[in-house]
mmCIF file of C-alpha atoms in Angstrom:
data_model
loop_
_atom_site.group_PDB
_atom_site.id
_atom_site.type_symbol
_atom_site.label_atom_id
_atom_site.label_comp_id
_atom_site.label_asym_id
_atom_site.label_seq_id
_atom_site.Cartn_x
_atom_site.Cartn_y
_atom_site.Cartn_z
ATOM 1 C CA MET A 397 53.448 33.960 -27.051
ATOM 2 C CA ASN A 398 50.675 35.480 -25.533
ATOM 3 C CA ILE A 399 49.517 34.744 -21.584
ATOM 4 C CA LEU A 400 46.644 32.645 -22.334
ATOM 5 C CA HIS A 401 48.724 30.605 -25.168
ATOM 6 C CA GLN A 402 50.876 30.205 -23.180
ATOM 7 C CA TRP A 403 48.528 29.053 -20.250
ATOM 8 C CA ILE A 404 47.279 26.330 -22.670
ATOM 9 C CA ARG A 405 50.413 24.827 -23.140
ATOM 10 C CA ASP A 406 51.607 24.571 -19.700
ATOM 11 C CA GLU A 407 48.049 22.791 -19.103
ATOM 12 C CA LEU A 408 48.047 20.544 -21.917
ATOM 13 C CA ARG A 409 51.841 19.919 -21.034
ATOM 14 C CA GLY A 410 50.592 18.895 -17.600
ATOM 15 C CA LYS A 411 47.762 16.370 -18.644
ATOM 16 C CA GLU A 412 50.090 14.797 -20.679
ATOM 17 C CA MET A 413 52.247 14.609 -18.143
ATOM 18 C CA GLU A 414 48.619 13.146 -16.200
ATOM 19 C CA ASP A 415 48.519 10.181 -18.967
ATOM 20 C CA ARG A 416 52.354 8.793 -18.981
ATOM 21 C CA PRO A 417 52.875 5.475 -15.239
ATOM 22 C CA ARG A 418 54.378 7.682 -12.833
ATOM 23 C CA PHE A 419 55.581 7.361 -9.267
ATOM 24 C CA VAL A 420 53.045 9.879 -6.186
ATOM 25 C CA TYR A 421 55.045 10.613 -4.182
ATOM 26 C CA SER A 422 53.611 12.583 -0.608
ATOM 27 C CA GLU A 423 54.734 15.721 -0.666
ATOM 28 C CA GLY A 424 55.099 15.542 3.628
ATOM 29 C CA THR A 425 53.102 14.518 5.852
ATOM 30 C CA ILE A 426 51.347 18.351 6.826
ATOM 31 C CA ALA A 427 51.914 18.985 10.704
ATOM 32 C CA ASP A 428 48.978 21.539 10.788
ATOM 33 C CA PRO A 429 45.848 20.993 13.431
ATOM 34 C CA GLU A 430 43.629 21.539 11.152
ATOM 35 C CA TYR A 431 44.719 20.134 8.285
ATOM 36 C CA VAL A 432 44.427 16.757 10.778
ATOM 37 C CA GLU A 433 41.400 17.154 12.548
ATOM 38 C CA TRP A 434 39.516 18.270 8.483
ATOM 39 C CA LEU A 435 41.418 15.049 7.998
ATOM 40 C CA SER A 436 39.304 13.526 10.673
ATOM 41 C CA ASP A 437 35.842 14.809 9.787
ATOM 42 C CA PHE A 438 35.626 14.096 6.009
ATOM 43 C CA LYS A 439 37.049 10.691 6.967
ATOM 44 C CA ARG A 440 34.167 10.253 9.599
ATOM 45 C CA ARG A 441 31.384 12.189 7.337
ATOM 46 C CA PHE A 442 33.243 9.331 4.304
ATOM 47 C CA GLN A 443 32.480 6.276 6.456
ATOM 48 C CA ARG A 444 29.224 7.828 7.558
ATOM 49 C CA SER A 445 27.832 8.179 4.124
ATOM 50 C CA GLN A 446 28.897 4.463 3.112
ATOM 51 C CA ALA A 447 26.709 3.343 5.708
ATOM 52 C CA LYS A 448 24.160 5.249 4.730
ATOM 53 C CA ALA A 449 24.162 4.552 1.408
ATOM 54 C CA ALA A 450 24.319 0.885 2.663
ATOM 55 C CA VAL A 451 21.421 1.175 4.360
ATOM 56 C CA ARG A 452 19.197 2.536 1.311
ATOM 57 C CA VAL A 453 20.385 -0.445 -0.997
ATOM 58 C CA ASN A 454 19.447 -2.843 1.971
ATOM 59 C CA ALA A 455 16.055 -1.160 2.100
ATOM 60 C CA ALA A 456 15.356 -0.811 -1.053
ATOM 61 C CA LEU A 457 15.531 -4.571 -1.419
ATOM 62 C CA LEU A 458 13.770 -5.320 1.352
ATOM 63 C CA GLU A 459 10.914 -3.015 -0.410
ATOM 64 C CA TYR A 460 10.673 -5.032 -2.825
ATOM 65 C CA TYR A 461 10.946 -7.994 -1.090
ATOM 66 C CA TRP A 462 8.149 -7.146 0.608
ATOM 67 C CA GLU A 463 5.871 -6.297 -2.668
ATOM 68 C CA LEU A 464 7.116 -9.457 -3.784
ATOM 69 C CA GLY A 465 6.102 -11.343 -0.522
ATOM 70 C CA ARG A 466 2.846 -9.554 -0.507
ATOM 71 C CA ASP A 467 1.849 -10.249 -4.464
ATOM 72 C CA ILE A 468 2.669 -13.742 -4.134
ATOM 73 C CA VAL A 469 0.120 -13.512 -0.705
ATOM 74 C CA GLN A 470 -2.634 -11.343 -2.179
ATOM 75 C CA LYS A 471 -2.620 -13.187 -5.494
ATOM 76 C CA GLN A 472 -2.371 -16.994 -3.699
ATOM 77 C CA ALA A 473 0.001 -17.825 -5.861
ATOM 78 C CA GLU A 474 0.171 -21.248 -4.820
ATOM 79 C CA SER A 475 -3.557 -22.359 -4.716
ATOM 80 C CA LYS A 476 -4.093 -20.210 -8.563
ATOM 81 C CA TRP A 477 -0.474 -21.119 -10.186
ATOM 82 C CA GLY A 478 0.133 -24.854 -9.100
ATOM 83 C CA SER A 479 2.723 -27.188 -6.746
ATOM 84 C CA GLY A 480 4.775 -25.944 -9.385
ATOM 85 C CA PHE A 481 5.012 -22.388 -9.481
ATOM 86 C CA PHE A 482 7.942 -21.054 -7.327
ATOM 87 C CA ASN A 483 10.226 -23.444 -9.081
ATOM 88 C CA GLN A 484 8.211 -22.000 -12.337
ATOM 89 C CA LEU A 485 8.867 -18.390 -10.736
ATOM 90 C CA SER A 486 12.664 -18.701 -9.760
ATOM 91 C CA LEU A 487 13.053 -19.711 -13.311
ATOM 92 C CA ASP A 488 12.246 -16.755 -14.898
ATOM 93 C CA MET A 489 13.146 -14.014 -13.028
ATOM 94 C CA ARG A 490 17.142 -15.469 -13.221
ATOM 95 C CA THR A 491 16.834 -15.492 -17.046
ATOM 96 C CA MET A 492 15.480 -12.218 -16.563
ATOM 97 C CA PHE A 493 17.333 -10.598 -14.626
ATOM 98 C CA PRO A 494 20.992 -13.515 -15.201
ATOM 99 C CA ASN A 495 23.060 -11.585 -12.798
ATOM 100 C CA ALA A 496 21.132 -10.556 -9.643
ATOM 101 C CA THR A 497 20.807 -12.694 -6.987
ATOM 102 C CA GLY A 498 17.994 -14.355 -4.186
ATOM 103 C CA PHE A 499 16.514 -15.486 -7.158
ATOM 104 C CA SER A 500 16.331 -19.554 -5.522
ATOM 105 C CA VAL A 501 13.384 -20.794 -4.326
ATOM 106 C CA THR A 502 14.666 -21.095 -1.026
ATOM 107 C CA ASN A 503 14.042 -17.420 -0.910
ATOM 108 C CA LEU A 504 11.875 -16.943 -2.991
ATOM 109 C CA LYS A 505 10.128 -18.879 -0.255
ATOM 110 C CA TYR A 506 11.243 -17.088 2.586
ATOM 111 C CA ILE A 507 10.110 -13.396 1.030
ATOM 112 C CA LYS A 508 6.647 -15.471 1.142
ATOM 113 C CA ARG A 509 6.453 -16.446 4.315
ATOM 114 C CA TRP A 510 8.300 -13.480 6.050
ATOM 115 C CA TYR A 511 5.553 -11.116 4.553
ATOM 116 C CA ALA A 512 3.089 -13.458 5.475
ATOM 117 C CA PHE A 513 3.942 -14.324 8.493
ATOM 118 C CA TYR A 514 3.158 -10.377 9.917
ATOM 119 C CA TYR A 515 -0.197 -10.682 7.424
ATOM 120 C CA GLU A 516 -1.243 -13.258 9.268
ATOM 121 C CA GLN A 517 -0.491 -12.009 12.861
ATOM 122 C CA VAL A 518 -2.355 -8.551 11.864
ATOM 123 C CA VAL A 519 -5.168 -10.075 10.780
ATOM 124 C CA ILE A 520 -5.748 -11.896 12.973
ATOM 125 C CA ARG A 521 -5.188 -9.454 15.342
ATOM 126 C CA GLN A 522 -7.840 -7.459 13.292
ATOM 127 C CA GLN A 523 -10.409 -11.028 13.137
ATOM 128 C CA ALA A 524 -10.009 -10.630 16.849
ATOM 129 C CA ALA A 525 -11.378 -6.940 16.580
ATOM 130 C CA ASP A 526 -14.044 -7.079 14.457
ATOM 131 C CA GLU A 527 -15.662 -10.084 16.483
ATOM 132 C CA LEU A 528 -16.007 -8.271 19.157
ATOM 133 C CA ASP A 529 -18.308 -5.163 17.849
ATOM 134 C CA PHE A 530 -20.327 -8.719 16.359
ATOM 135 C CA ALA A 531 -19.468 -7.941 13.003
ATOM 136 C CA GLN A 532 -20.559 -10.023 10.072
ATOM 137 C CA PRO A 533 -18.398 -12.139 8.503
ATOM 138 C CA LYS A 534 -18.637 -9.856 4.864
ATOM 139 C CA ARG A 535 -17.243 -7.158 7.583
ATOM 140 C CA ILE A 536 -14.547 -10.133 8.485
ATOM 141 C CA ASN A 537 -13.187 -10.793 5.134
ATOM 142 C CA GLU A 538 -13.540 -7.378 3.612
ATOM 143 C CA ASN A 539 -11.669 -5.632 6.550
ATOM 144 C CA ARG A 540 -8.826 -9.240 5.861
ATOM 145 C CA GLN A 541 -8.800 -7.695 1.774
ATOM 146 C CA ARG A 542 -7.339 -4.648 3.448
ATOM 147 C CA VAL A 543 -5.224 -5.800 5.094
ATOM 148 C CA VAL A 544 -3.632 -7.313 2.744
ATOM 149 C CA ASP A 545 -3.767 -4.788 0.514
ATOM 150 C CA GLU A 546 -2.621 -1.445 2.576
ATOM 151 C CA LEU A 547 -0.116 -3.343 5.014
ATOM 152 C CA GLU A 548 2.765 -1.391 3.849
ATOM 153 C CA MET A 549 7.085 -2.614 5.187
ATOM 154 C CA PRO A 550 8.127 -0.880 8.891
ATOM 155 C CA GLU A 551 10.182 1.382 7.832
ATOM 156 C CA ARG A 552 12.028 0.836 10.536
ATOM 157 C CA PHE A 553 12.456 -3.008 9.217
ATOM 158 C CA GLY A 554 15.617 -0.929 5.842
ATOM 159 C CA LEU A 555 17.590 -0.855 8.669
ATOM 160 C CA ILE A 556 19.042 -5.073 9.765
ATOM 161 C CA PRO A 557 20.017 -7.070 6.229
ATOM 162 C CA TRP A 558 17.965 -9.804 5.399
ATOM 163 C CA GLY A 559 19.815 -12.712 6.667
ATOM 164 C CA GLN A 560 18.875 -11.517 9.943
ATOM 165 C CA HIS A 561 14.807 -11.202 8.882
ATOM 166 C CA ILE A 562 15.066 -14.422 8.206
ATOM 167 C CA GLU A 563 16.563 -15.836 12.023
ATOM 168 C CA ILE A 564 13.851 -13.642 12.963
ATOM 169 C CA PHE A 565 10.405 -14.709 11.173
ATOM 170 C CA THR A 566 11.502 -18.364 11.077
ATOM 171 C CA LYS A 567 11.848 -19.034 14.406
ATOM 172 C CA CYS A 568 9.104 -16.249 16.996
ATOM 173 C CA ASN A 569 6.186 -17.324 17.497
ATOM 174 C CA SER A 570 4.352 -14.263 17.408
ATOM 175 C CA MET A 571 4.289 -10.302 16.247
ATOM 176 C CA ASP A 572 5.342 -8.776 20.104
ATOM 177 C CA GLU A 573 8.048 -11.498 19.622
ATOM 178 C CA ALA A 574 9.743 -10.726 16.017
ATOM 179 C CA LEU A 575 9.376 -7.003 16.502
ATOM 180 C CA PHE A 576 11.271 -7.612 19.763
ATOM 181 C CA TYR A 577 14.316 -8.656 18.587
ATOM 182 C CA VAL A 578 13.799 -6.251 15.740
ATOM 183 C CA ASN A 579 14.012 -3.698 17.710
ATOM 184 C CA LYS A 580 16.607 -5.203 19.893
ATOM 185 C CA THR A 581 18.474 -6.337 16.466
ATOM 186 C CA ILE A 582 19.231 -2.750 15.320
ATOM 187 C CA ASP A 583 20.010 -1.484 18.539
ATOM 188 C CA ASN A 584 22.911 -3.082 19.202
ATOM 189 C CA ASN A 585 23.522 -3.960 15.918
ATOM 190 C CA TRP A 586 23.936 -7.306 16.285
ATOM 191 C CA SER A 587 25.653 -10.216 14.133
ATOM 192 C CA ARG A 588 23.476 -12.749 12.563
ATOM 193 C CA PRO A 589 25.372 -15.008 14.451
ATOM 194 C CA ALA A 590 24.396 -12.798 18.229
ATOM 195 C CA LEU A 591 21.074 -12.732 17.652
ATOM 196 C CA GLU A 592 20.692 -16.016 16.494
ATOM 197 C CA ASP A 593 22.832 -16.915 20.359
ATOM 198 C CA GLN A 594 19.632 -13.833 22.171
ATOM 199 C CA ILE A 595 16.929 -16.423 19.762
ATOM 200 C CA ALA A 596 18.337 -19.374 21.743
ATOM 201 C CA ALA A 597 18.760 -18.462 25.639
ATOM 202 C CA LYS A 598 15.475 -16.802 24.273
ATOM 203 C CA LEU A 599 16.041 -13.315 25.660
ATOM 204 C CA TYR A 600 12.590 -11.612 24.685
ATOM 205 C CA LYS A 601 10.487 -14.508 27.404
ATOM 206 C CA ARG A 602 13.692 -13.183 30.403
ATOM 207 C CA GLU A 603 13.901 -10.085 30.264
ATOM 208 C CA GLY A 604 12.334 -7.286 32.158
ATOM 209 C CA THR A 605 11.052 -10.478 34.245
ATOM 210 C CA ALA A 606 12.979 -10.684 37.169
ATOM 211 C CA LYS A 607 11.502 -9.317 40.861
ATOM 212 C CA THR A 608 12.128 -5.987 42.174
ATOM 213 C CA ASN A 609 10.305 -3.747 44.504
ATOM 214 C CA PHE A 610 10.764 -0.510 41.659
ATOM 215 C CA GLY A 611 7.753 0.642 42.354
ATOM 216 C CA THR A 612 7.550 1.772 45.267
ATOM 217 C CA THR A 613 11.310 2.820 45.318
ATOM 218 C CA LEU A 614 12.297 4.399 42.091
ATOM 219 C CA PRO A 615 9.832 7.101 40.268
ATOM 220 C CA GLU A 616 7.717 6.669 38.278
ATOM 221 C CA ALA A 617 9.482 7.531 35.236
ATOM 222 C CA GLN A 618 12.148 5.343 35.616
ATOM 223 C CA ILE A 619 10.281 2.018 36.504
ATOM 224 C CA GLU A 620 10.474 0.609 33.569
ATOM 225 C CA SER A 621 13.111 1.473 31.928
ATOM 226 C CA ALA A 622 14.779 -0.286 35.629
ATOM 227 C CA LYS A 623 12.909 -2.905 34.718
ATOM 228 C CA GLU A 624 14.106 -3.612 31.342
ATOM 229 C CA ILE A 625 17.839 -4.255 31.856
ATOM 230 C CA LEU A 626 16.882 -6.540 34.416
ATOM 231 C CA LYS A 627 16.447 -10.033 33.743
ATOM 232 C CA ASP A 628 15.578 -13.860 34.379
ATOM 233 C CA PRO A 629 16.936 -16.072 34.138
ATOM 234 C CA TYR A 630 20.162 -15.500 33.724
ATOM 235 C CA ASN A 631 22.066 -17.266 31.364
ATOM 236 C CA PHE A 632 25.577 -18.615 32.671
ATOM 237 C CA GLU A 633 26.119 -21.205 29.899
ATOM 238 C CA PHE A 634 29.377 -20.048 28.696
ATOM 239 C CA LEU A 635 30.702 -20.673 31.740
ATOM 240 C CA THR A 636 32.223 -25.277 32.789
ATOM 241 C CA MET A 637 31.693 -25.240 36.908
ATOM 242 C CA LYS A 638 32.195 -28.190 38.597
ATOM 243 C CA ALA A 639 28.971 -30.233 40.735
ATOM 244 C CA ARG A 640 30.068 -28.580 43.946
ATOM 245 C CA TYR A 641 31.461 -24.649 44.159
ATOM 246 C CA ASP A 642 29.997 -21.131 45.794
ATOM 247 C CA GLU A 643 29.942 -18.318 45.253
ATOM 248 C CA LYS A 644 33.364 -17.232 44.793
ATOM 249 C CA ASP A 645 33.777 -20.252 41.949
ATOM 250 C CA LEU A 646 30.969 -18.616 40.341
ATOM 251 C CA GLU A 647 32.127 -15.548 40.751
ATOM 252 C CA ASP A 648 35.943 -15.743 39.660
ATOM 253 C CA ALA A 649 34.586 -18.155 36.593
ATOM 254 C CA LEU A 650 31.839 -14.789 35.488
ATOM 255 C CA VAL A 651 34.999 -12.573 35.977
ATOM 256 C CA ALA A 652 37.692 -14.228 33.980
ATOM 257 C CA ASN A 653 34.614 -14.191 31.177
ATOM 258 C CA VAL A 654 33.647 -10.935 31.639
ATOM 259 C CA THR A 655 33.426 -9.950 28.743
ATOM 260 C CA ARG A 656 30.557 -12.518 27.710
ATOM 261 C CA PHE A 657 29.136 -12.027 30.744
ATOM 262 C CA LEU A 658 28.927 -8.177 30.182
ATOM 263 C CA LEU A 659 26.944 -9.217 26.939
ATOM 264 C CA GLU A 660 24.676 -11.090 28.836
ATOM 265 C CA LEU A 661 23.851 -8.510 31.499
ATOM 266 C CA GLY A 662 22.895 -6.799 27.900
ATOM 267 C CA LYS A 663 23.664 -3.614 26.260
ATOM 268 C CA GLY A 664 24.802 -0.606 28.405
ATOM 269 C CA PHE A 665 27.207 -2.065 31.355
ATOM 270 C CA SER A 666 30.476 -0.692 31.970
ATOM 271 C CA TYR A 667 32.953 -3.443 34.722
ATOM 272 C CA VAL A 668 33.427 -0.614 37.631
ATOM 273 C CA GLY A 669 35.113 -3.415 39.739
ATOM 274 C CA ARG A 670 35.016 -6.978 41.760
ATOM 275 C CA GLN A 671 35.053 -7.572 46.081
ATOM 276 C CA MET A 672 35.271 -3.032 45.535
ATOM 277 C CA GLU A 673 36.599 -2.636 50.004
ATOM 278 C CA LEU A 674 34.400 -0.756 51.280
ATOM 279 C CA GLN A 675 35.418 0.355 55.286
ATOM 280 C CA MET A 676 33.901 1.662 57.819
ATOM 281 C CA PRO A 677 34.612 4.610 59.934
ATOM 282 C CA GLY A 678 33.837 1.517 63.056
ATOM 283 C CA GLY A 679 37.009 -0.561 60.751
ATOM 284 C CA GLN A 680 34.083 -2.834 59.205
ATOM 285 C CA THR A 681 35.425 -3.025 56.055
ATOM 286 C CA PHE A 682 32.586 -5.360 53.026
ATOM 287 C CA PHE A 683 33.319 -5.956 49.717
ATOM 288 C CA PRO A 684 29.854 -6.164 47.246
ATOM 289 C CA ASP A 685 30.589 -8.257 44.633
ATOM 290 C CA LEU A 686 29.814 -6.782 41.367
ATOM 291 C CA VAL A 687 29.661 -2.911 40.089
ATOM 292 C CA PHE A 688 28.622 -1.822 37.262
ATOM 293 C CA TYR A 689 27.583 1.477 35.782
ATOM 294 C CA HIS A 690 24.040 1.118 33.337
ATOM 295 C CA ILE A 691 26.191 4.306 31.374
ATOM 296 C CA PRO A 692 22.104 5.144 29.169
ATOM 297 C CA GLN A 693 20.649 5.076 32.227
ATOM 298 C CA HIS A 694 23.420 6.655 34.693
ATOM 299 C CA ARG A 695 22.998 4.771 37.493
ATOM 300 C CA TYR A 696 25.391 2.379 39.386
ATOM 301 C CA VAL A 697 24.303 -1.171 39.570
ATOM 302 C CA ILE A 698 25.054 -3.340 42.662
ATOM 303 C CA ILE A 699 25.483 -7.371 41.685
ATOM 304 C CA GLU A 700 25.396 -10.049 44.810
ATOM 305 C CA LEU A 701 24.964 -13.926 43.201
ATOM 306 C CA LYS A 702 24.714 -16.155 45.484
ATOM 307 C CA ALA A 703 25.467 -20.364 44.488
ATOM 308 C CA VAL A 704 21.943 -20.538 46.824
ATOM 309 C CA LYS A 705 18.577 -20.566 46.935
ATOM 310 C CA TYR A 706 17.689 -17.216 47.899
ATOM 311 C CA VAL A 707 16.793 -16.244 52.048
ATOM 312 C CA PRO A 708 15.330 -12.827 52.617
ATOM 313 C CA GLU A 709 18.638 -11.507 54.750
ATOM 314 C CA PHE A 710 20.386 -11.201 51.359
ATOM 315 C CA ALA A 711 18.537 -8.538 50.691
ATOM 316 C CA GLY A 712 18.981 -6.371 54.135
ATOM 317 C CA LYS A 713 23.341 -6.480 53.108
ATOM 318 C CA LEU A 714 22.536 -5.641 48.832
ATOM 319 C CA ASN A 715 20.438 -2.479 50.958
ATOM 320 C CA PHE A 716 23.404 -2.160 52.835
ATOM 321 C CA TYR A 717 25.798 -1.604 49.862
ATOM 322 C CA VAL A 718 22.778 0.541 47.042
ATOM 323 C CA THR A 719 22.960 2.987 50.244
ATOM 324 C CA ALA A 720 26.524 2.609 50.246
ATOM 325 C CA ALA A 721 26.677 3.220 45.739
ATOM 326 C CA ASP A 722 24.496 5.920 45.830
ATOM 327 C CA GLN A 723 26.494 8.310 48.744
ATOM 328 C CA LEU A 724 29.797 7.587 48.539
ATOM 329 C CA LEU A 725 29.734 6.668 43.839
ATOM 330 C CA ARG A 726 26.886 8.461 43.311
ATOM 331 C CA GLY A 727 27.392 11.742 41.095
ATOM 332 C CA GLU A 728 25.756 14.977 39.756
ATOM 333 C CA GLY A 729 23.358 14.425 36.989
ATOM 334 C CA ASP A 730 23.291 10.262 38.291
ATOM 335 C CA ASN A 731 19.740 8.805 38.797
ATOM 336 C CA PRO A 732 19.335 6.043 41.437
ATOM 337 C CA SER A 733 21.468 2.955 41.903
ATOM 338 C CA VAL A 734 20.244 -0.358 41.794
ATOM 339 C CA GLY A 735 20.909 -3.697 43.222
ATOM 340 C CA LEU A 736 20.533 -7.640 41.671
ATOM 341 C CA ILE A 737 20.393 -10.710 43.792
ATOM 342 C CA ILE A 738 21.375 -13.045 41.243
ATOM 343 C CA CYS A 739 20.441 -17.124 42.946
ATOM 344 C CA LYS A 740 20.535 -20.649 42.321
ATOM 345 C CA SER A 741 16.801 -20.669 42.920
ATOM 346 C CA THR A 742 13.690 -17.908 44.112
ATOM 347 C CA ASP A 743 10.492 -18.364 46.420
ATOM 348 C CA LYS A 744 8.269 -15.896 44.827
ATOM 349 C CA THR A 745 6.916 -14.906 48.034
ATOM 350 C CA VAL A 746 9.618 -15.148 49.661
ATOM 351 C CA VAL A 747 11.760 -12.137 47.947
ATOM 352 C CA GLU A 748 7.831 -10.321 47.429
ATOM 353 C CA TRP A 749 7.998 -9.999 51.138
ATOM 354 C CA SER A 750 12.046 -9.450 51.542
ATOM 355 C CA LEU A 751 11.320 -6.855 49.448
ATOM 356 C CA LYS A 752 8.264 -4.970 50.583
ATOM 357 C CA ASP A 753 9.612 -2.617 53.429
ATOM 358 C CA ILE A 754 12.592 -2.153 51.350
ATOM 359 C CA ASN A 755 13.242 1.327 50.164
ATOM 360 C CA LYS A 756 16.196 0.869 47.984
ATOM 361 C CA PRO A 757 15.325 -0.212 44.745
ATOM 362 C CA LEU A 758 16.425 -4.341 44.825
ATOM 363 C CA GLY A 759 15.318 -7.056 42.143
ATOM 364 C CA VAL A 760 15.441 -11.350 42.728
ATOM 365 C CA ALA A 761 16.756 -12.752 39.521
ATOM 366 C CA THR A 762 18.088 -16.849 39.367
ATOM 367 C CA TYR A 763 20.960 -17.655 36.842
ATOM 368 C CA GLN A 764 21.285 -21.068 34.711
ATOM 369 C CA LEU A 765 24.104 -23.306 34.434
ATOM 370 C CA GLN A 766 25.789 -26.202 33.367
ATOM 371 C CA GLU A 767 26.977 -28.109 36.148
ATOM 372 C CA VAL A 768 29.895 -30.150 34.689
ATOM 373 C CA VAL A 769 31.320 -32.843 37.081
ATOM 374 C CA ASP A 770 35.217 -33.337 37.067
ATOM 375 C CA ARG A 771 35.428 -36.974 35.606
ATOM 376 C CA THR A 772 37.961 -37.625 38.164
ATOM 377 C CA VAL A 773 36.904 -37.307 41.112
ATOM 378 C CA SER A 774 33.428 -38.746 39.733
ATOM 379 C CA GLU A 775 34.930 -41.500 40.201
ATOM 380 C CA LEU A 776 37.421 -41.793 42.965
ATOM 381 C CA GLU A 777 34.103 -40.937 45.007
ATOM 382 C CA ARG A 778 32.340 -43.847 43.420
ATOM 383 C CA ARG A 779 35.599 -46.044 43.755
ATOM 384 C CA LYS A 780 35.433 -45.522 47.433
ATOM 385 C CA LYS A 781 31.981 -47.175 47.376
#
């Protein structure tokens, strides 16, 4: 038997063995570091490929929904084919594609509303621009038709699931608000429940609204980005507080719920410490309430909690703490530290005047929570009366 025949016979026997039932045993763990690293890298690449495939599938589905919604709006389908249009379309689509999902009457109506929401917002802006040019009604109608014909789905829409899109366009009042939540969902990888919580908490209206002196204390390139990490008011409704509480009670409750607190602060915050002891050479000791580090912006954020209305004295103390953070905590490559006072209420003028000549970047915001009164205590007090 020559070498070729021997090789073919061995291969066929090997194939027969592969076709038979058998147990597969490990050949032993390969301890070589290079193999372990290669295997880990292969795992990461496989996971990335799965994620990319899921994104492509999702994007393709959303593009189909977008085009379907555009056709329904463009053809004015309900006016043309009557009130039973969606029922008929649903029946026809499910008959043609019995194994497909997404063709229920409810979802088809969502598809139409999704496209119409953005189309109508764009048309409003286009019409406003035309009216500024004193355009004739005919031109306005031509532009409106051009918009519906050419309005393509933004590429970033394909990065989040359909359920999140439904949550956004059914809960938002404007395109700016909707796009805000689209971008936040993508950037923070929010699940649908997390998105629902942020919309319910009105994040769009709160983010970047804290009163600050950043315009005069930070480099121009950092002003807007630093403002974006603050909000007003902060939603502390995940806490259960008695009617009478002080700063320590509030601080205790937030630290006990630090995970929820970090979610409320926003993406990028890392908890550093609470009541970190600051010893001065002269023997004085100070305790800033909470210290965080904002990883994307490479800066420390010092937070002081106040269970009362804001008074100017608060700014002076926080200014001192921010200076201490810059002197003792800030490292090479870190941006200037910022301070934030979160208090029960504020007076706009008092805040503005008190921050005007402060040389460190400070912000002032309020918080909201549900004050739960201890019924036993309240009952005892009532009886005493």
